């Protein structure tokens, strides 16, 4: 069975600084997808970034980028130039071909002014 | 931009009552999912639905739960006899073939 582990329950970062959120996963599959979702206080799930396992190049979306290490089964999220609006819960998620999502327990990120 | 729409946004119900949570998928999406998030916990898979039948369900999805697409557009989750522990945020997600899922904004269910 697949598992997703986020070992940082809470993190804080100063505005304009860079922060990295960690995520590891376990799977025996070779083709899969990884995601980072942002959940603000409204509790809506907002897709931040996705990565296909077959792609070696790390995904980037503006200030958000990932460090995908397939052999190590690691998928960290880097947020550059942190903004107050980035304050939220961040969930790492895994999906295989059926796209059933397995979520981690989340990291609560607080951006400090 | 098309989006998945869930109604109601918040539902309060008496323990033992039946509730129906509704989801309107993005129009050309064929795969549907329900997830649950108890306050302060992670998001958990409940059920997936394709071609008018359940594809997969979790241990949480017991006999008190059911899903259907009654009119070919809405996708519903029914909880037959609600319990206090059913209080959670329920997310609908839908997708096309071979794409990621799009999540609705969620329905907050409070059982009192």
XYZ file of N, CA, C and O in Angstrom, chain A residues 3-4 33 35 37 39 41-47 50 52 89 91 94-106 108, chain B residues 3 31 33 35 37-45 48 56 88-89 91 95-106 108:
248
model
N 1.998 4.990 0.900
C 1.927 5.889 2.047
C 2.628 7.194 1.700
O 3.530 7.218 0.864
N 2.183 8.251 2.348
C 2.784 9.571 2.172
C 3.084 10.126 3.560
O 2.207 10.132 4.428
N 1.896 9.909 -9.898
C 1.867 11.364 -9.911
C 1.982 11.861 -8.476
O 1.495 11.218 -7.543
N 1.638 15.484 -6.003
C 1.009 16.810 -5.969
C 1.299 17.495 -4.645
O 1.493 16.844 -3.614
N -0.880 20.349 -2.478
C -2.112 21.121 -2.375
C -1.993 22.099 -1.222
O -1.408 21.803 -0.182
N -4.196 24.376 1.470
C -5.528 24.473 2.078
C -5.546 25.675 3.019
O -5.066 25.608 4.141
N -7.526 28.719 5.361
C -8.557 28.549 6.401
C -9.942 28.224 5.856
O -10.741 27.598 6.535
N -10.230 28.614 4.626
C -11.523 28.262 4.031
C -11.656 26.763 3.810
O -12.754 26.262 3.548
N -10.569 26.046 3.891
C -10.482 24.582 3.752
C -10.666 24.085 2.314
O -10.785 22.886 2.083
N -10.681 25.003 1.370
C -10.691 24.577 -0.027
C -9.342 23.951 -0.362
O -8.312 24.335 0.193
N -9.335 22.967 -1.254
C -8.093 22.315 -1.682
C -7.662 22.947 -3.003
O -8.347 22.837 -4.013
N -6.505 23.567 -2.982
C -6.007 24.293 -4.159
C -4.732 23.628 -4.652
O -3.759 23.505 -3.895
N -4.734 23.198 -5.898
C -3.542 22.559 -6.456
C -2.434 23.597 -6.617
O -2.628 24.634 -7.237
N 2.181 19.912 -9.656
C 2.119 18.469 -9.872
C 3.391 18.009 -10.570
O 4.050 18.794 -11.258
N 4.860 14.425 -12.700
C 4.715 13.065 -13.192
C 6.007 12.313 -12.899
O 7.096 12.841 -13.141
N -2.291 25.411 5.231
C -1.896 24.021 5.411
C -1.493 23.505 4.042
O -2.188 23.779 3.044
N -0.593 20.057 1.822
C -0.660 18.607 1.777
C 0.084 18.086 0.561
O -0.105 18.563 -0.563
N -0.123 11.602 -3.332
C 0.342 10.616 -4.310
C -0.870 10.053 -5.033
O -1.922 9.838 -4.430
N -0.710 9.802 -6.320
C -1.787 9.136 -7.061
C -1.175 8.190 -8.083
O -0.242 8.555 -8.795
N -1.714 6.995 -8.154
C -1.281 6.050 -9.173
C -2.203 6.194 -10.377
O -2.905 7.180 -10.520
N -2.241 5.171 -11.229
C -3.012 5.275 -12.461
C -4.498 5.464 -12.263
O -5.175 6.026 -13.124
N -5.035 5.013 -11.135
C -6.468 5.185 -10.878
C -6.772 6.584 -10.351
O -7.936 6.930 -10.165
N -5.746 7.359 -10.092
C -5.899 8.708 -9.557
C -6.613 8.747 -8.218
O -7.236 9.736 -7.873
N -6.567 7.637 -7.470
C -7.004 7.707 -6.076
C -5.882 8.391 -5.321
O -4.739 7.937 -5.333
N -6.194 9.497 -4.682
C -5.181 10.288 -3.998
C -4.933 9.745 -2.588
O -5.865 9.467 -1.856
N -3.654 9.650 -2.236
C -3.245 9.363 -0.874
C -2.561 10.623 -0.355
O -1.564 11.071 -0.948
N -3.093 11.175 0.719
C -2.574 12.428 1.246
C -1.682 12.204 2.461
O -1.880 11.266 3.238
N -0.730 13.103 2.639
C 0.026 13.156 3.875
C -0.765 13.885 4.948
O -1.883 14.348 4.706
N -0.183 13.989 6.113
C -0.874 14.594 7.253
C -0.812 16.112 7.249
O -1.461 16.753 8.057
N -0.022 16.668 6.349
C -0.005 18.105 6.177
C 1.072 18.813 6.982
O 1.552 18.323 8.010
N 1.582 22.763 8.445
C 0.993 24.093 8.618
C 2.096 25.125 8.463
O 3.039 25.156 9.266
N -15.166 24.702 -12.924
C -14.874 24.255 -11.580
C -15.911 23.233 -11.123
O -17.012 23.146 -11.669
N -14.787 10.715 -14.259
C -14.375 9.995 -13.065
C -14.682 10.872 -11.855
O -14.352 12.064 -11.846
N -15.011 11.262 -7.428
C -14.474 10.800 -6.151
C -15.103 11.593 -5.003
O -15.468 12.758 -5.155
N -13.976 12.451 -0.951
C -12.978 12.397 0.098
C -13.567 13.039 1.352
O -14.481 13.860 1.272
N -12.450 14.868 5.232
C -11.400 15.398 6.105
C -12.013 15.766 7.447
O -12.725 16.784 7.549
N -11.750 14.941 8.444
C -12.143 15.290 9.806
C -11.247 16.442 10.259
O -10.063 16.487 9.921
N -11.832 17.357 11.025
C -11.119 18.573 11.435
C -9.765 18.240 12.048
O -9.674 17.427 12.971
N -8.716 18.868 11.501
C -7.375 18.689 12.047
C -6.670 17.440 11.545
O -5.533 17.173 11.954
N -7.325 16.696 10.662
C -6.723 15.456 10.164
C -6.495 15.533 8.659
O -6.805 16.536 8.018
N -5.941 14.459 8.114
C -5.648 14.487 6.684
C -6.890 14.127 5.872
O -7.889 13.645 6.390
N -6.791 14.380 4.591
C -7.872 14.063 3.673
C -7.827 12.564 3.370
O -6.772 12.021 3.041
N -8.989 11.915 3.458
C -9.056 10.466 3.279
C -9.986 10.116 2.120
O -11.074 10.683 1.987
N -9.571 9.159 1.342
C -10.370 8.665 0.227
C -11.580 7.892 0.734
O -11.469 7.061 1.645
N -14.510 5.974 -5.325
C -14.385 6.452 -6.703
C -15.513 5.838 -7.533
O -15.999 4.740 -7.228
N -13.901 1.813 -6.709
C -13.133 1.449 -5.535
C -13.726 2.180 -4.329
O -14.254 3.276 -4.469
N -17.407 16.313 9.380
C -16.162 16.441 8.618
C -16.408 17.363 7.446
O -17.536 17.766 7.165
N -15.340 17.653 6.733
C -15.416 18.323 5.448
C -15.432 17.235 4.394
O -14.601 16.324 4.441
N -15.161 16.423 0.394
C -14.728 16.979 -0.878
C -15.124 16.044 -2.018
O -14.885 14.842 -1.955
N -12.488 14.243 -12.696
C -11.403 14.342 -13.666
C -11.800 13.725 -14.995
O -12.753 12.929 -15.079
N -11.038 14.091 -16.005
C -11.090 13.388 -17.293
C -10.146 12.196 -17.211
O -9.490 11.987 -16.186
N -10.050 11.444 -18.289
C -9.085 10.354 -18.348
C -7.675 10.930 -18.338
O -7.396 11.920 -19.000
N -6.801 10.325 -17.555
C -5.380 10.645 -17.552
C -5.044 12.091 -17.211
O -4.092 12.667 -17.750
N -5.844 12.690 -16.367
C -5.509 14.021 -15.848
C -5.700 14.013 -14.340
O -6.333 13.112 -13.791
N -5.154 15.056 -13.722
C -5.363 15.126 -12.284
C -6.809 15.480 -11.973
O -7.542 15.960 -12.824
N -7.180 15.241 -10.725
C -8.532 15.547 -10.282
C -8.641 17.012 -9.879
O -7.678 17.619 -9.415
N -9.834 17.546 -10.066
C -10.156 18.905 -9.628
C -11.097 18.786 -8.431
O -12.105 18.082 -8.499
N -10.766 19.486 -7.382
C -11.547 19.396 -6.160
C -12.578 20.516 -6.085
O -12.294 21.661 -6.477
N -13.743 20.182 -5.535
C -14.714 21.196 -5.196
C -14.292 21.923 -3.929
O -13.279 21.581 -3.309
N -15.080 22.906 -3.544
C -14.718 23.727 -2.398
C -15.081 23.064 -1.080
O -14.755 23.573 -0.016
N -15.778 21.922 -1.151
C -16.093 21.156 0.050
C -17.443 21.486 0.659
O -17.974 22.591 0.484
N -19.051 21.345 4.479
C -18.783 21.111 5.896
C -20.032 20.494 6.519
O -21.086 21.131 6.564
